[in-house]
CSV table of N, CA and C and ligand atoms in Angstrom, one decimal:
chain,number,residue,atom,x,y,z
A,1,UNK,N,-19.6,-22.1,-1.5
A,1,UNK,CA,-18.2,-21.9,-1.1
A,1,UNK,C,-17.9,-20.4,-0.9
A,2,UNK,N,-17.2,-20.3,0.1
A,2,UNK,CA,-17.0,-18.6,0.3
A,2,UNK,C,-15.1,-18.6,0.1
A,3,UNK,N,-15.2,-17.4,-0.4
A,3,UNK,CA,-13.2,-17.4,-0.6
A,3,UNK,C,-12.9,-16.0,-0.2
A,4,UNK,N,-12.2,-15.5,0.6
A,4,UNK,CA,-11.5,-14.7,0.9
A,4,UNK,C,-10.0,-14.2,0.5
A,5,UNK,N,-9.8,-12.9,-0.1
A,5,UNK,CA,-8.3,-12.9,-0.7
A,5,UNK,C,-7.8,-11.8,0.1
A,6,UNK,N,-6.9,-12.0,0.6
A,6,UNK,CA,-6.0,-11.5,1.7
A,6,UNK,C,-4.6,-10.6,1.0
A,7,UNK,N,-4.7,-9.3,1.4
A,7,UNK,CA,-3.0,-8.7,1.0
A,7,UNK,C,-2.9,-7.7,2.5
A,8,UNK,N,-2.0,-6.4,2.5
A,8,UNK,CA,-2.1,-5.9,3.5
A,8,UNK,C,-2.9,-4.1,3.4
A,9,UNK,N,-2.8,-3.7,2.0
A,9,UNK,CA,-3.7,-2.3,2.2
A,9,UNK,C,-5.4,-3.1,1.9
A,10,UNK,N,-5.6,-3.9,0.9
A,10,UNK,CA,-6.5,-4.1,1.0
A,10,UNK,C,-7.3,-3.4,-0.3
A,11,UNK,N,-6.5,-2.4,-1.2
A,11,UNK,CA,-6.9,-1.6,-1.8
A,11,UNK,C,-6.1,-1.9,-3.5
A,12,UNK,N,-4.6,-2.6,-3.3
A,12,UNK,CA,-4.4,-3.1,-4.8
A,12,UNK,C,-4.2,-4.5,-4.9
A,13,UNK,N,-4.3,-5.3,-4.5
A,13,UNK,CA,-3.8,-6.4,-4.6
A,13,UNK,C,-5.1,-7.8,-4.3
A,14,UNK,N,-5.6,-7.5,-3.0
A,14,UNK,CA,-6.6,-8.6,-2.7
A,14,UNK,C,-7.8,-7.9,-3.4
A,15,UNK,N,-8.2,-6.6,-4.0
A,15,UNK,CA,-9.4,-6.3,-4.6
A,15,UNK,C,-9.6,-6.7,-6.1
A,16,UNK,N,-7.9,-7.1,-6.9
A,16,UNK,CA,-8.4,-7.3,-7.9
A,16,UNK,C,-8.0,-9.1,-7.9
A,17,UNK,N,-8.0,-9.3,-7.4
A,17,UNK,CA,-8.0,-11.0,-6.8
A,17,UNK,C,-9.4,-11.0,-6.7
A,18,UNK,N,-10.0,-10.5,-5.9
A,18,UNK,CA,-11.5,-10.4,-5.4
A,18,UNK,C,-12.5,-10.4,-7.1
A,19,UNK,N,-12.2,-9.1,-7.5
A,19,UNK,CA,-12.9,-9.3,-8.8
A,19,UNK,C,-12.5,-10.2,-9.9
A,20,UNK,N,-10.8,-10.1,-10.3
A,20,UNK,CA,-11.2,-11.2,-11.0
A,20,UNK,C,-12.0,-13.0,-11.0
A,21,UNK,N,-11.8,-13.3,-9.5
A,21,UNK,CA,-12.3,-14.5,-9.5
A,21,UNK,C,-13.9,-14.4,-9.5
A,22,UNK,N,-15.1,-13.1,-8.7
A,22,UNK,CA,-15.7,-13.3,-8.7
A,22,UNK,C,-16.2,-13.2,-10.3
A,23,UNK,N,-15.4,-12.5,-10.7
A,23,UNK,CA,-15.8,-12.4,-12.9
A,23,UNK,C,-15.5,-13.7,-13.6
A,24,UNK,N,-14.3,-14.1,-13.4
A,24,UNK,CA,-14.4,-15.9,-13.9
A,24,UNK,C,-15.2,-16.8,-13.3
A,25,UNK,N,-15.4,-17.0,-12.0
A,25,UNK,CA,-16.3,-17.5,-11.4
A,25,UNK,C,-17.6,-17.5,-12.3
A,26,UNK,N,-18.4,-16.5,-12.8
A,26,UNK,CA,-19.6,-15.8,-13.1
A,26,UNK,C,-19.6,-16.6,-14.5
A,27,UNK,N,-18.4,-16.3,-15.3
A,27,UNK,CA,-18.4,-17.0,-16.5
A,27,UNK,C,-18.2,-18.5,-16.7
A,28,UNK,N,-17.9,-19.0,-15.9
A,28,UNK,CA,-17.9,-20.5,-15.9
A,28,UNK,C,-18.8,-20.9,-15.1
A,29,UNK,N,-20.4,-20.0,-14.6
A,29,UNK,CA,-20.8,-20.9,-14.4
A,29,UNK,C,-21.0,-21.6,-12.7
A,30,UNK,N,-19.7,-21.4,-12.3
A,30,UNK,CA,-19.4,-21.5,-10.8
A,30,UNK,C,-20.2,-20.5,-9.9
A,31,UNK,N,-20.4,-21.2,-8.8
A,31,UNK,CA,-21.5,-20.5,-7.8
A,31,UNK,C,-20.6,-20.6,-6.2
A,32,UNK,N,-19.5,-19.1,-6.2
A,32,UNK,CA,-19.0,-18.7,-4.8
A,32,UNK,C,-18.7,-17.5,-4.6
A,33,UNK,N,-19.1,-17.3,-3.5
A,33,UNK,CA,-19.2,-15.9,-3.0
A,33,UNK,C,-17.4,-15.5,-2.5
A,34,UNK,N,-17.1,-14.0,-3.2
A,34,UNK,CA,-15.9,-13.7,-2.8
A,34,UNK,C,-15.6,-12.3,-2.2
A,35,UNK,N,-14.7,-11.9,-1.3
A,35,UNK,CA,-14.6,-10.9,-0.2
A,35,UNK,C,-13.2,-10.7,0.0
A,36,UNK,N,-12.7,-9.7,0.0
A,36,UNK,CA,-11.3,-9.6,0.1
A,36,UNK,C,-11.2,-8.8,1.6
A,37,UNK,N,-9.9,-8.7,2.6
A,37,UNK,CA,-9.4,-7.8,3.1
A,37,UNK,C,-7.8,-7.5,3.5
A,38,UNK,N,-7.4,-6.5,4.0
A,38,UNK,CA,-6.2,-6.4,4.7
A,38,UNK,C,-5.8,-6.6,5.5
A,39,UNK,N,-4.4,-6.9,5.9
A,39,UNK,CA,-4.1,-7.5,7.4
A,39,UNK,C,-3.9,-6.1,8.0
A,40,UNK,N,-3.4,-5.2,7.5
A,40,UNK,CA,-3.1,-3.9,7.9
A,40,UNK,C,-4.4,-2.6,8.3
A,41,UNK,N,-4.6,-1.9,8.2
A,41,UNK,CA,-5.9,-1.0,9.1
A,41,UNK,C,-6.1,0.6,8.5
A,42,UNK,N,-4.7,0.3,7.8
A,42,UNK,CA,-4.5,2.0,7.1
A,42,UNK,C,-4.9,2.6,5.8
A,43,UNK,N,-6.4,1.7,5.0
A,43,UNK,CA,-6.9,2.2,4.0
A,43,UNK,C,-8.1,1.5,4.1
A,44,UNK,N,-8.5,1.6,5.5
A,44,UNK,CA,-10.2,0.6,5.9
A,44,UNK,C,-11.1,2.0,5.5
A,45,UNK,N,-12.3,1.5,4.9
A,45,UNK,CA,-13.3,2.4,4.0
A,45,UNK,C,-13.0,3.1,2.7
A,46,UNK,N,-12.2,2.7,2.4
A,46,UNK,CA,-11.3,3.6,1.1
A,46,UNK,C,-11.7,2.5,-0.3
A,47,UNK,N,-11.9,3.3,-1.3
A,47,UNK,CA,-12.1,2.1,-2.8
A,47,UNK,C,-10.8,1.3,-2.9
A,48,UNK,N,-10.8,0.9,-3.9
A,48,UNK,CA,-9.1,0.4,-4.2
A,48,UNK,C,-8.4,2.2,-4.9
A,49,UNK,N,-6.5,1.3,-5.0
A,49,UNK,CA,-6.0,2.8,-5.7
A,49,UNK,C,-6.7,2.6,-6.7
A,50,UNK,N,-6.3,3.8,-7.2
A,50,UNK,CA,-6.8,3.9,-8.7
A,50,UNK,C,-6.1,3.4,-10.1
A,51,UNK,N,-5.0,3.0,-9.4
A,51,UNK,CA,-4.3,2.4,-10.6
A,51,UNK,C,-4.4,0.9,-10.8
A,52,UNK,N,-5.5,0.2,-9.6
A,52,UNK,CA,-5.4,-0.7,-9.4
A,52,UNK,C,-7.4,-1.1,-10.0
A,53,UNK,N,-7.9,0.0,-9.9
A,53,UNK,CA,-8.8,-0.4,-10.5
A,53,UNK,C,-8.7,0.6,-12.4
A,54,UNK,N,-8.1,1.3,-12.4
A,54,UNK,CA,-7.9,1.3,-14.1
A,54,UNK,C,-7.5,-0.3,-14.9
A,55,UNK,N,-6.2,-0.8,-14.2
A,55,UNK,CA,-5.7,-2.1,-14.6
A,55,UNK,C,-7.2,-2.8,-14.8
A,56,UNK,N,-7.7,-3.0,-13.7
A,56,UNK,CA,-9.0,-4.2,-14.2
A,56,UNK,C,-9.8,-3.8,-15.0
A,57,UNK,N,-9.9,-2.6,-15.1
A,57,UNK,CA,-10.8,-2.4,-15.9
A,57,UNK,C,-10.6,-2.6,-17.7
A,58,UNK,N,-9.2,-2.1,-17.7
A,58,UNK,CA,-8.7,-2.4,-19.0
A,58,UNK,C,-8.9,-4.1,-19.0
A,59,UNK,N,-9.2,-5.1,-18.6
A,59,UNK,CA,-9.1,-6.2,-18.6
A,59,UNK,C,-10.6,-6.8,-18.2
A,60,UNK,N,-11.7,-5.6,-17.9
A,60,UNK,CA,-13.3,-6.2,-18.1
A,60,UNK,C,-13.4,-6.6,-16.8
A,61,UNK,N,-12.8,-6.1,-15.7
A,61,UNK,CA,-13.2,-6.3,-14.1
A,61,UNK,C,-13.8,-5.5,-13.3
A,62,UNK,N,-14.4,-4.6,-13.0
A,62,UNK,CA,-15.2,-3.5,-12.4
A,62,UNK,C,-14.6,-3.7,-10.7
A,63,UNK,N,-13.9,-3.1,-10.5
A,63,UNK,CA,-13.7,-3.1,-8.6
A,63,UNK,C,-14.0,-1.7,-7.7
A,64,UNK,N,-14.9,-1.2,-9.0
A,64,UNK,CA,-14.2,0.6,-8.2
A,64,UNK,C,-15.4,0.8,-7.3
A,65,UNK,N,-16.5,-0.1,-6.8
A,65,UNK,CA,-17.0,-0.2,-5.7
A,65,UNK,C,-16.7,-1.1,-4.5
A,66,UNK,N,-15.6,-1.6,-4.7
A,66,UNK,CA,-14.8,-2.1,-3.3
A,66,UNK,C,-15.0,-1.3,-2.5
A,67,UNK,N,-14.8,-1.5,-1.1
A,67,UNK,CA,-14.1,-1.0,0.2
A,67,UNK,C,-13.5,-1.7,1.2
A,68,UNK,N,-12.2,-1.3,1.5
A,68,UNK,CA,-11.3,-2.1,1.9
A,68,UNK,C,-11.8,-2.2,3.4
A,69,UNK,N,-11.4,-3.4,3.7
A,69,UNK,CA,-11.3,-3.5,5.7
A,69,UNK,C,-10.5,-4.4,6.2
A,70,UNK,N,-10.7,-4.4,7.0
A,70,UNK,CA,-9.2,-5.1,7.9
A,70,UNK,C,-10.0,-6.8,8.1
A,71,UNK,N,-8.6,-7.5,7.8
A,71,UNK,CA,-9.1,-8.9,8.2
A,71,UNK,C,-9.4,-9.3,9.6
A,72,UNK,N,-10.2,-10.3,10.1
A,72,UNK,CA,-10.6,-10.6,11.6
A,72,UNK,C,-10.5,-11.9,11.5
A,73,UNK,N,-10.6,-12.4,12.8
A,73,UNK,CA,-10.3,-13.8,13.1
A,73,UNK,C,-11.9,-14.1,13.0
A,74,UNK,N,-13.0,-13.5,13.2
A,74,UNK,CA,-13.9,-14.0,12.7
A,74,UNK,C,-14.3,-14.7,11.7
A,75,UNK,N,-13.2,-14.1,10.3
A,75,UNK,CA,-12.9,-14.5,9.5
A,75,UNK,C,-13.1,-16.1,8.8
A,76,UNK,N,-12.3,-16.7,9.8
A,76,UNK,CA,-12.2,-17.8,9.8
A,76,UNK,C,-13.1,-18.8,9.7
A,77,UNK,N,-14.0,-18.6,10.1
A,77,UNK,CA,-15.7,-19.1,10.4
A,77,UNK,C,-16.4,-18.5,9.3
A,78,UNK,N,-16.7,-17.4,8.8
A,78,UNK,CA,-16.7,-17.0,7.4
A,78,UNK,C,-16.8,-18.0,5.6
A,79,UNK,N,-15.3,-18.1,6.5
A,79,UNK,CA,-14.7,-18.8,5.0
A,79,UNK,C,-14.2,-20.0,4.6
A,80,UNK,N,-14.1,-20.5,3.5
A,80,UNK,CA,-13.7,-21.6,3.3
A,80,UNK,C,-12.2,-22.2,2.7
A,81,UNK,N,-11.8,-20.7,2.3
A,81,UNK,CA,-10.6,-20.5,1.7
A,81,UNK,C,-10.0,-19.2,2.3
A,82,UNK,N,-9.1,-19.0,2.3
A,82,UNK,CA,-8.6,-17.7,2.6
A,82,UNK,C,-6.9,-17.6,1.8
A,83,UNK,N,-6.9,-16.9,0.6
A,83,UNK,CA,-5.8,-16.7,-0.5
A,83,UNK,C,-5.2,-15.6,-0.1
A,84,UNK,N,-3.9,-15.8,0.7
A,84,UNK,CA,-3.1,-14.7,1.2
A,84,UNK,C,-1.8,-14.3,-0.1
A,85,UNK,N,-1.6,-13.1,-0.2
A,85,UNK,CA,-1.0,-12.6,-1.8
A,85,UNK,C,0.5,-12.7,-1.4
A,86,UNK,N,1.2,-12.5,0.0
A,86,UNK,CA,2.6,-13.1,0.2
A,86,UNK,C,2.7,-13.7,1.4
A,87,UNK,N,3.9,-13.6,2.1
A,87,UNK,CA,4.4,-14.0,3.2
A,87,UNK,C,4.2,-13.8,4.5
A,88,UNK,N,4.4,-12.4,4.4
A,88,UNK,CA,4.1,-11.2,5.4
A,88,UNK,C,2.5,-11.2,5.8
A,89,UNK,N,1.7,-11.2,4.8
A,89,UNK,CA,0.1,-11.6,4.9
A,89,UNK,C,0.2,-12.9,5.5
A,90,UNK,N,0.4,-14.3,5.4
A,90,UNK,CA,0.5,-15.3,5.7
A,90,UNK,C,0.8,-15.4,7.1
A,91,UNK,N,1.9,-14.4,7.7
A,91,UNK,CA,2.0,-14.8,9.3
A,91,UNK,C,1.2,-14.0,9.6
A,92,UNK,N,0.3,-12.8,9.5
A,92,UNK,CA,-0.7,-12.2,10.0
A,92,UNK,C,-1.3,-13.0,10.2
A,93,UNK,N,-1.7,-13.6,9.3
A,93,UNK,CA,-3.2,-13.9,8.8
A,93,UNK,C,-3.3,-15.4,10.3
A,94,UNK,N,-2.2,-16.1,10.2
A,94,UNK,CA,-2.0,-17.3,10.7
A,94,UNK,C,-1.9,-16.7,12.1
A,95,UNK,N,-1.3,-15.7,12.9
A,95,UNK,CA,-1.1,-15.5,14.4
A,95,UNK,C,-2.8,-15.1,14.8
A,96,UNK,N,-4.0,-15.0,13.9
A,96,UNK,CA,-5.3,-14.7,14.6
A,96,UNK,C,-5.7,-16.2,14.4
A,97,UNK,N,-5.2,-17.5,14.0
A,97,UNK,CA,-5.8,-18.9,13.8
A,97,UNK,C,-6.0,-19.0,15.0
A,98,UNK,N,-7.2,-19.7,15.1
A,98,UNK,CA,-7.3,-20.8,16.4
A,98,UNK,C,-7.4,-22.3,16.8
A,99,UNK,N,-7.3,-22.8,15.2
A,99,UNK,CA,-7.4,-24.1,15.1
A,99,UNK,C,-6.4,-24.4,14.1
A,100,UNK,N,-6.4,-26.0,13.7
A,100,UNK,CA,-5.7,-26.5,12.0
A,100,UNK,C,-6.2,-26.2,11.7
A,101,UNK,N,-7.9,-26.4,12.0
A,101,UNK,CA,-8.5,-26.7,10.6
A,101,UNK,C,-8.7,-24.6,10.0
A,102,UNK,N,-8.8,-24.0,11.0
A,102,UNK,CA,-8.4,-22.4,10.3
A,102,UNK,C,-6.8,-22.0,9.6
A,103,UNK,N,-6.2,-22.5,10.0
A,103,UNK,CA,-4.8,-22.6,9.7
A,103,UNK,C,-4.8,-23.4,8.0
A,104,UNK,N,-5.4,-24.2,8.0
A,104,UNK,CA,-5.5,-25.6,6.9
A,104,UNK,C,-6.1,-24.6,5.1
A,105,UNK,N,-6.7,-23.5,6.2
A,105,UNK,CA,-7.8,-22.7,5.0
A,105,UNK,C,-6.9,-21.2,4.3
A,106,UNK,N,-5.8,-21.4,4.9
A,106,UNK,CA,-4.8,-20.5,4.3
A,106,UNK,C,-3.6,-20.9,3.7
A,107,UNK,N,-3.5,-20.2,2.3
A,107,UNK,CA,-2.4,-20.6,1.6
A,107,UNK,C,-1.9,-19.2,0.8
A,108,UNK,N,-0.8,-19.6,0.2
A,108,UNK,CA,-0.4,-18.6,-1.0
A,108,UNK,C,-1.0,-18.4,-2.3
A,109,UNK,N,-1.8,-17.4,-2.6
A,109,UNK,CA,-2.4,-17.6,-4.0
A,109,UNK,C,-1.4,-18.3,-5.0
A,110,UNK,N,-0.1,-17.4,-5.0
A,110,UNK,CA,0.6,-17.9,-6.4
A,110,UNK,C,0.7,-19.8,-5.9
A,111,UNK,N,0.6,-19.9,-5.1
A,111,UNK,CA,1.1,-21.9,-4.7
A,111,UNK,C,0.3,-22.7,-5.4
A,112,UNK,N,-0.8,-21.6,-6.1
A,112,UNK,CA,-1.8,-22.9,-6.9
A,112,UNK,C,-1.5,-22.9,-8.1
A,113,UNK,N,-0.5,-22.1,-8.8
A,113,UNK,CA,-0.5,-22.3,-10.3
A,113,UNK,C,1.0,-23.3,-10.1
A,114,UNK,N,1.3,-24.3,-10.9
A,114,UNK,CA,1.8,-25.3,-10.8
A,114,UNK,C,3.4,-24.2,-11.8
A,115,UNK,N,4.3,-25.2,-10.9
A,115,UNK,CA,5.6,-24.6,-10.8
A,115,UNK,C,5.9,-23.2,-11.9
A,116,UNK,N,5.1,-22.0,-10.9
A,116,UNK,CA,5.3,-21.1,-11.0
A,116,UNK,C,6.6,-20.4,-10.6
A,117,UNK,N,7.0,-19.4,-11.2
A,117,UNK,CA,8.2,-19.2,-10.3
A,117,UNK,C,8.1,-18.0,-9.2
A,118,UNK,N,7.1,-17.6,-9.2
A,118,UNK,CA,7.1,-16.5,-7.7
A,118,UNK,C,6.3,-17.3,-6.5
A,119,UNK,N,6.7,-17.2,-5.6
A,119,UNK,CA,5.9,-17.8,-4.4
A,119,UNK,C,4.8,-16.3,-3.9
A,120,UNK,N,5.2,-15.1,-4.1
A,120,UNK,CA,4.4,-14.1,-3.6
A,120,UNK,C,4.3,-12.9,-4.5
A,121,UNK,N,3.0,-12.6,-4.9
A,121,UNK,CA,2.3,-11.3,-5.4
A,121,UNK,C,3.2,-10.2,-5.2
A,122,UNK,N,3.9,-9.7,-5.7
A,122,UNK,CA,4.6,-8.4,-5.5
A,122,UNK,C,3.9,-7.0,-5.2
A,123,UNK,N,3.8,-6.4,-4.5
A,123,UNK,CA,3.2,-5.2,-3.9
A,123,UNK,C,3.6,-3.8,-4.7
A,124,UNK,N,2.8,-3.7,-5.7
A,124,UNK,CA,2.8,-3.1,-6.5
A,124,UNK,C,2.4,-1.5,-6.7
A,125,UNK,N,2.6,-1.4,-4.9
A,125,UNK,CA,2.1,0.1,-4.4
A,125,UNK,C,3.5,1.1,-4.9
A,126,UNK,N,3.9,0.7,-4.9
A,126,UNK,CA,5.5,1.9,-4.8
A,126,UNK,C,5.6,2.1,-6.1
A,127,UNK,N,5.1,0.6,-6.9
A,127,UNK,CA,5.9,1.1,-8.4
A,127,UNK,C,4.8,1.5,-9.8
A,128,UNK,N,4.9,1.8,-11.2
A,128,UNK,CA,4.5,2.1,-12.0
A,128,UNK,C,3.1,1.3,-12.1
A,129,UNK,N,2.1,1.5,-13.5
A,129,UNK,CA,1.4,1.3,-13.9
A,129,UNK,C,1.6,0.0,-14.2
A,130,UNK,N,2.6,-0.5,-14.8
A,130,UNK,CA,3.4,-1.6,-15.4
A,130,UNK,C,3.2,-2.5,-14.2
A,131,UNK,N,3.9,-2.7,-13.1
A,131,UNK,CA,3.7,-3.6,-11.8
A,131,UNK,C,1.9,-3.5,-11.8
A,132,UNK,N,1.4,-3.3,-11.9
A,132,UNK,CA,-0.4,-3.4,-11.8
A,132,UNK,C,-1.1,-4.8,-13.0
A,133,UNK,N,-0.2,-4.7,-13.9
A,133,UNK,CA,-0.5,-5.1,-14.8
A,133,UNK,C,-0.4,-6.8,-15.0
A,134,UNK,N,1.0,-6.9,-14.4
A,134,UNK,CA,1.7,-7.9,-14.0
A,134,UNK,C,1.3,-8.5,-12.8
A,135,UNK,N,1.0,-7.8,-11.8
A,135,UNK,CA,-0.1,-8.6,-10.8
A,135,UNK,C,-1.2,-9.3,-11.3
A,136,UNK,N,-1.8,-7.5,-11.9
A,136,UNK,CA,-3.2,-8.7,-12.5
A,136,UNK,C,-3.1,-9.6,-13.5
A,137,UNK,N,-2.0,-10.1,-14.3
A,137,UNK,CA,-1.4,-11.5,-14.9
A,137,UNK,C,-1.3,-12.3,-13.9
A,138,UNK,N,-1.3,-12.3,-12.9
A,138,UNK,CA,-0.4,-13.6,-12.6
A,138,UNK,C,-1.4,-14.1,-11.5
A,139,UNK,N,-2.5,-12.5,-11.0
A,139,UNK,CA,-3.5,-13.3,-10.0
A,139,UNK,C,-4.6,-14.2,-11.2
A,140,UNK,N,-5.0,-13.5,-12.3
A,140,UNK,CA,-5.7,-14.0,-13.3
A,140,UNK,C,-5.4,-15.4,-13.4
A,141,UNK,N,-4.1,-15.8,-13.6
A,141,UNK,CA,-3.5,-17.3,-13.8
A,141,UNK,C,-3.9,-18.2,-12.5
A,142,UNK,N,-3.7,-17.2,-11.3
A,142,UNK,CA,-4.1,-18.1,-9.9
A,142,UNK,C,-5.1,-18.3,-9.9
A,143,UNK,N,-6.2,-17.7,-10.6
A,143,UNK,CA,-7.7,-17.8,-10.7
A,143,UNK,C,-7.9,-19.1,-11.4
A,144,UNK,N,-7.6,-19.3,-12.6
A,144,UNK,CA,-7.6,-20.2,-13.3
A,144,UNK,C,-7.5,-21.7,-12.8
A,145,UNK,N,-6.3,-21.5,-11.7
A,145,UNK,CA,-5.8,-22.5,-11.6
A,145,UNK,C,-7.0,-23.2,-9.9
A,146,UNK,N,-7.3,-22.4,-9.0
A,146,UNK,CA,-7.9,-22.8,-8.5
A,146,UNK,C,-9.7,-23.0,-9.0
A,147,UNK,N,-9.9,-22.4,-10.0
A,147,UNK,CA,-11.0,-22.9,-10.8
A,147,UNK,C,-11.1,-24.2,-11.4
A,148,UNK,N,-10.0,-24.5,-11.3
A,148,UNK,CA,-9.5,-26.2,-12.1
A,148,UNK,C,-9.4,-26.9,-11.0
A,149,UNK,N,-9.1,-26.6,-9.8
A,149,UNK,CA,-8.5,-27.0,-8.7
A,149,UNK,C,-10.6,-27.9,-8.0
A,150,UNK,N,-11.5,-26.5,-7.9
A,150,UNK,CA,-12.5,-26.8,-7.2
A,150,UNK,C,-13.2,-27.0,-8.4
A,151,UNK,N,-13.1,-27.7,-9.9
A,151,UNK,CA,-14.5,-27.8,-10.6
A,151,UNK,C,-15.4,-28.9,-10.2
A,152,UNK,N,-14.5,-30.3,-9.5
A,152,UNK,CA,-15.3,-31.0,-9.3
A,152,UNK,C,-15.5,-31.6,-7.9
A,153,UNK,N,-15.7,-30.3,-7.1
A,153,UNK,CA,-16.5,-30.4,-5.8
A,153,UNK,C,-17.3,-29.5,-6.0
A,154,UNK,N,-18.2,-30.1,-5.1
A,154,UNK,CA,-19.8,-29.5,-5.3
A,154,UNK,C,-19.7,-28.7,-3.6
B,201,LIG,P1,-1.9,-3.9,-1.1
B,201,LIG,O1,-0.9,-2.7,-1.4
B,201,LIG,O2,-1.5,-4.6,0.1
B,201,LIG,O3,-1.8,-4.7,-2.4
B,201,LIG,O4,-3.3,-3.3,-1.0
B,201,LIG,C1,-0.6,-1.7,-0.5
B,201,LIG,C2,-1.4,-0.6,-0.3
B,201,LIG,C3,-1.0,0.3,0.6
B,201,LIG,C4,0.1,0.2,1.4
B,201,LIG,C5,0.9,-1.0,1.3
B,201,LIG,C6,0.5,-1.9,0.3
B,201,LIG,N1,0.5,1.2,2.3
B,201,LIG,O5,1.6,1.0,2.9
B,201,LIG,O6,-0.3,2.1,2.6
C-alpha cells in the first residue's frame, strides 16, 4: 500500500505526516510505503522548516532528510491513498483528478479520527513553536486512526 500526505509548502505539515506514519507504521509491524508533497511549487528541493523538524524530533521522528516537491497528477497512479492536511489542498489536489476512482483516493486527514473537532490541519507556518506541536498532536492521532482503519486489509 502506498500513501501520500498532501499540504501546500510541503516542508511543515505533509513531512511530518510523512514521518510519523512511516514511524508508527514500522512499529506496528505494518508494511507501506509513504511520500509526501505540495500542491504549491515554492519550497520544491528544500528539507522541511526547521521548526517542523525540531518538533518531530522531540517526539522520535527524524524528517530532516525530506525534500519537498510539488504534487502531480501522476500521482494518482502512484498511490493508494492520498491525505490532504485542509481544504485548499483538497481542491488542488482534486482539479488534477481524472477519474472517481482518483477522486475516491482523496480525503481530509483530520476526517479519520472520529468526531474530531477540526476538519483541517492548521498551517502552522506564520505561527510559534507551539502551533508545530499541536499539528504534530493531532496528525499523530490521524495516524492512529487510519492504522486502525487499514489493520485488517492485507
Ligand atoms: P505547509 O506550510 O503547507 O504545512 O508546508 C507552509 C509552508 C510554506 C508556505 C505556506 C505554508 N509558504 O507560503 O511559503
Amino acid at each position: 500500500m502506498r500513501v501520500l500526505m498532501v499540504c501546500l509548502g510541503n516542508i511543515c505539515r505533509s513531512p511530518m505526516a510523512e514521518g510519523i506514519l512511516t514511524n508508527s507504521a514500522k512499529e506496528n509491524g505494518v508494511s507501506i510505503e509513504v511520500d509526501s508533497a505540495g500542491t504549491g511549487n515554492y519550497h520544491v528541493g528544500e528539507n522541511p522548516d526547521p521548526r517542523a523538524i525540531a518538533t518531530a524530533k522531540k517526539f522520535g521522528v527524524d524528517i530532516s532528510d525530506l525534500i519537498a516537491r510539488q504534487f502531480k497528477k501522476e500521482d494518482f497512479q502512484q498511490f493508494d491513498h492520498i491525505f490532504v492536511m485542509d481544504k485548499s489542498n483538497y481542491d488542488n489536489v482534486i482539479r488534477l483528478a481524472q477519474s472517481n476512482s482518483d477522486r475516491q483516493k482523496v480525503r481530509l486527514y483530520l476526517s479519520l479520527i472520529p468526531s474530531f473537532p477540526l476538519e483541517e490541519v492548521p498551517d502552522p507556518w506564520f505561527g510559534g513553536p507551539e502551533g508545530f506541536v499541536e499539528v504534530f498532536q493531532m496528525l499523530n492521532k490521524a495516524t492512529d486512526a487510519f492504522l486502525e482503519e487499514i489493520k485488517d486489509v492485507k
